[in-house]
mmCIF file of C-alpha atoms in Angstrom:
data_model
loop_
_atom_site.group_PDB
_atom_site.id
_atom_site.type_symbol
_atom_site.label_atom_id
_atom_site.label_comp_id
_atom_site.label_asym_id
_atom_site.label_seq_id
_atom_site.Cartn_x
_atom_site.Cartn_y
_atom_site.Cartn_z
ATOM 1 C CA MET A 722 175.192 27.449 120.080
ATOM 2 C CA GLY A 723 174.647 28.572 116.496
ATOM 3 C CA GLU A 724 173.192 26.513 113.685
ATOM 4 C CA TYR A 725 176.608 25.649 112.187
ATOM 5 C CA GLN A 726 177.876 24.452 115.535
ATOM 6 C CA PHE A 727 174.711 22.409 116.059
ATOM 7 C CA TYR A 728 175.108 20.975 112.555
ATOM 8 C CA ALA A 729 178.695 19.985 113.461
ATOM 9 C CA LEU A 730 177.473 18.396 116.705
ATOM 10 C CA THR A 731 174.755 16.552 114.780
ATOM 11 C CA THR A 732 177.345 15.190 112.338
ATOM 12 C CA VAL A 733 179.563 13.959 115.169
ATOM 13 C CA ILE A 734 176.645 12.310 117.000
ATOM 14 C CA LEU A 735 175.601 10.506 113.814
ATOM 15 C CA PHE A 736 179.216 9.400 113.299
ATOM 16 C CA PHE A 737 179.306 7.893 116.796
ATOM 17 C CA LYS A 738 175.934 6.219 116.196
ATOM 18 C CA MET A 739 177.348 4.553 113.105
ATOM 19 C CA LEU A 740 180.577 3.687 114.933
ATOM 20 C CA ALA A 741 178.534 1.968 117.647
ATOM 21 C CA ASN A 742 176.879 -0.104 114.928
ATOM 22 C CA SER A 743 180.330 -1.164 113.722
ATOM 23 C CA VAL A 744 181.147 -2.252 117.251
ATOM 24 C CA VAL A 745 177.965 -4.344 117.280
ATOM 25 C CA GLN A 746 179.193 -6.077 114.126
ATOM 26 C CA GLY A 747 182.658 -6.734 115.528
ATOM 27 C CA VAL A 748 181.391 -7.962 118.878
ATOM 28 C CA GLY A 749 178.817 -10.127 117.089
ATOM 29 C CA ARG A 750 181.558 -11.800 115.080
ATOM 30 C CA VAL A 751 183.848 -12.320 118.058
ATOM 31 C CA ASN A 752 181.117 -13.610 120.382
ATOM 32 C CA SER A 753 179.775 -16.049 117.796
ATOM 33 C CA LYS A 754 183.270 -16.922 116.491
ATOM 34 C CA THR A 755 181.750 -16.533 113.049
ATOM 35 C CA PHE A 756 184.029 -14.960 110.445
ATOM 36 C CA VAL A 757 183.416 -15.211 106.718
ATOM 37 C CA THR A 758 186.913 -14.164 105.688
ATOM 38 C CA ALA A 759 189.667 -16.733 106.139
ATOM 39 C CA GLU A 760 192.190 -14.298 107.614
ATOM 40 C CA ASP A 761 189.724 -13.041 110.246
ATOM 41 C CA ALA A 762 188.627 -16.588 111.141
ATOM 42 C CA GLN A 763 192.255 -17.608 111.606
ATOM 43 C CA PHE A 764 193.399 -14.472 113.422
ATOM 44 C CA PHE A 765 190.492 -14.016 115.837
ATOM 45 C CA ALA A 766 189.256 -17.553 116.496
ATOM 46 C CA HIS A 767 191.557 -20.119 114.855
ATOM 47 C CA VAL A 768 188.532 -21.600 113.088
ATOM 48 C CA PRO A 769 187.714 -22.157 109.427
ATOM 49 C CA PRO A 770 185.775 -19.368 107.710
ATOM 50 C CA ALA A 771 182.014 -19.508 108.163
ATOM 51 C CA PRO A 772 179.713 -19.765 105.144
ATOM 52 C CA ASP A 773 177.588 -16.863 106.410
ATOM 53 C CA GLU A 774 177.583 -14.030 108.937
ATOM 54 C CA ALA A 775 175.988 -14.335 112.389
ATOM 55 C CA PRO A 776 172.391 -13.018 112.536
ATOM 56 C CA ILE A 777 173.286 -9.897 114.573
ATOM 57 C CA VAL A 778 176.061 -9.076 112.110
ATOM 58 C CA LYS A 779 173.577 -9.348 109.236
ATOM 59 C CA ARG A 780 171.165 -7.035 111.045
ATOM 60 C CA ALA A 781 173.926 -4.528 111.756
ATOM 61 C CA ALA A 782 174.887 -4.632 108.058
ATOM 62 C CA LEU A 783 171.290 -3.801 107.166
ATOM 63 C CA VAL A 784 171.424 -0.874 109.597
ATOM 64 C CA TRP A 785 174.602 0.315 107.839
ATOM 65 C CA ARG A 786 172.937 0.106 104.453
ATOM 66 C CA ASN A 787 169.923 2.039 105.687
ATOM 67 C CA ASP A 788 172.161 4.661 107.321
ATOM 68 C CA LEU A 789 174.086 5.093 104.069
ATOM 69 C CA GLU A 790 170.810 5.616 102.227
ATOM 70 C CA ASN A 791 169.559 8.261 104.660
ATOM 71 C CA ILE A 792 172.251 10.013 106.682
ATOM 72 C CA PRO A 793 174.250 11.491 103.749
ATOM 73 C CA ILE A 794 171.068 12.992 102.267
ATOM 74 C CA PHE A 795 170.206 14.494 105.640
ATOM 75 C CA LEU A 796 173.722 15.907 106.060
ATOM 76 C CA PHE A 797 173.654 17.532 102.610
ATOM 77 C CA LEU A 798 170.213 19.008 103.249
ATOM 78 C CA GLY A 799 171.286 20.165 106.705
ATOM 79 C CA LEU A 800 174.396 21.871 105.374
ATOM 80 C CA ILE A 801 172.408 23.668 102.676
ATOM 81 C CA TYR A 802 169.778 24.584 105.281
ATOM 82 C CA VAL A 803 172.237 26.291 107.619
ATOM 83 C CA THR A 804 174.249 27.837 104.764
ATOM 84 C CA LEU A 805 171.137 29.490 103.346
ATOM 85 C CA GLY A 806 170.120 30.723 106.787
ATOM 86 C CA CYS A 807 166.713 29.076 106.743
ATOM 87 C CA TRP A 808 164.572 29.287 109.872
ATOM 88 C CA PRO A 809 167.299 29.066 112.576
ATOM 89 C CA GLU A 810 165.147 27.465 115.278
ATOM 90 C CA GLY A 811 164.144 24.836 112.726
ATOM 91 C CA ALA A 812 167.721 23.553 112.569
ATOM 92 C CA PHE A 813 167.635 22.652 116.249
ATOM 93 C CA ILE A 814 164.211 21.037 115.957
ATOM 94 C CA TYR A 815 164.781 19.122 112.712
ATOM 95 C CA PHE A 816 168.318 18.004 113.554
ATOM 96 C CA THR A 817 167.371 16.821 117.050
ATOM 97 C CA ILE A 818 164.388 14.846 115.827
ATOM 98 C CA PHE A 819 166.498 13.281 113.068
ATOM 99 C CA ILE A 820 169.241 12.242 115.517
ATOM 100 C CA VAL A 821 166.785 10.703 117.964
ATOM 101 C CA ALA A 822 164.861 8.988 115.164
ATOM 102 C CA ARG A 823 168.033 7.441 113.678
ATOM 103 C CA ILE A 824 169.272 6.200 117.053
ATOM 104 C CA LEU A 825 165.885 4.665 117.854
ATOM 105 C CA HIS A 826 165.686 3.248 114.316
ATOM 106 C CA THR A 827 169.025 1.494 114.868
ATOM 107 C CA ILE A 828 167.881 0.026 118.186
ATOM 108 C CA ALA A 829 164.611 -1.133 116.640
ATOM 109 C CA TYR A 830 166.376 -2.614 113.591
ATOM 110 C CA LEU A 831 168.952 -4.499 115.639
ATOM 111 C CA ASN A 832 166.195 -5.946 117.817
ATOM 112 C CA GLY A 833 163.638 -6.690 115.076
ATOM 113 C CA MET A 834 161.070 -4.300 116.511
ATOM 114 C CA GLN A 835 158.283 -3.585 114.053
ATOM 115 C CA PRO A 836 156.383 -1.309 113.658
ATOM 116 C CA TRP A 837 158.847 0.833 115.627
ATOM 117 C CA ARG A 838 161.598 0.510 113.041
ATOM 118 C CA THR A 839 159.304 1.898 110.355
ATOM 119 C CA ILE A 840 157.919 4.611 112.628
ATOM 120 C CA PHE A 841 161.409 5.878 113.522
ATOM 121 C CA PHE A 842 162.506 5.685 109.886
ATOM 122 C CA THR A 843 159.454 7.744 108.911
ATOM 123 C CA PHE A 844 160.209 10.415 111.524
ATOM 124 C CA GLY A 845 163.755 10.734 110.207
ATOM 125 C CA MET A 846 162.620 10.915 106.599
ATOM 126 C CA ALA A 847 159.982 13.494 107.542
ATOM 127 C CA MET A 848 162.792 15.701 108.856
ATOM 128 C CA CYS A 849 164.553 15.447 105.490
ATOM 129 C CA VAL A 850 161.324 16.445 103.760
ATOM 130 C CA ALA A 851 160.902 19.362 106.181
ATOM 131 C CA LEU A 852 164.452 20.535 105.470
ATOM 132 C CA ALA A 853 163.880 20.251 101.716
ATOM 133 C CA ILE A 854 160.652 22.259 101.917
ATOM 134 C CA GLN A 855 162.318 24.968 104.005
ATOM 135 C CA ILE A 856 165.175 25.126 101.504
ATOM 136 C CA LEU A 857 162.746 25.445 98.608
ATOM 137 C CA LEU A 858 160.805 28.189 100.390
ATOM 138 C CA THR A 859 164.059 30.071 100.960
ATOM 139 C CA VAL A 860 165.382 29.866 97.400
ATOM 140 C CA LEU A 861 162.146 30.336 95.475
#
């Protein structure tokens, strides 16, 4: 598998990771019968809207926010990395570590596991830094 194909696979895996987080939110709402919007409360549970989200839904929303702060940057860096033809083996190493780190970060975040959440975040961010450095070394 070439770097572009591995980049595509990485993108799809990260999509499914984020999709799974959406499922956690939906299941959390249904299981707790806690819906903040009136139409969802009526449609799914025939209850009045809740004043606040269930705790797991709040955690999953925080995971989403963190993903949206980190995954797009990684994907842009990764695309530039493979387009420039930086160290090919590095793509497999950096992308794999990033994927694993983000999945473990999500698990740790959803379960309130410190310091693991921070450790996995740091591994993922380190891969972005590594990609950026490799890109700079290639273009300068």
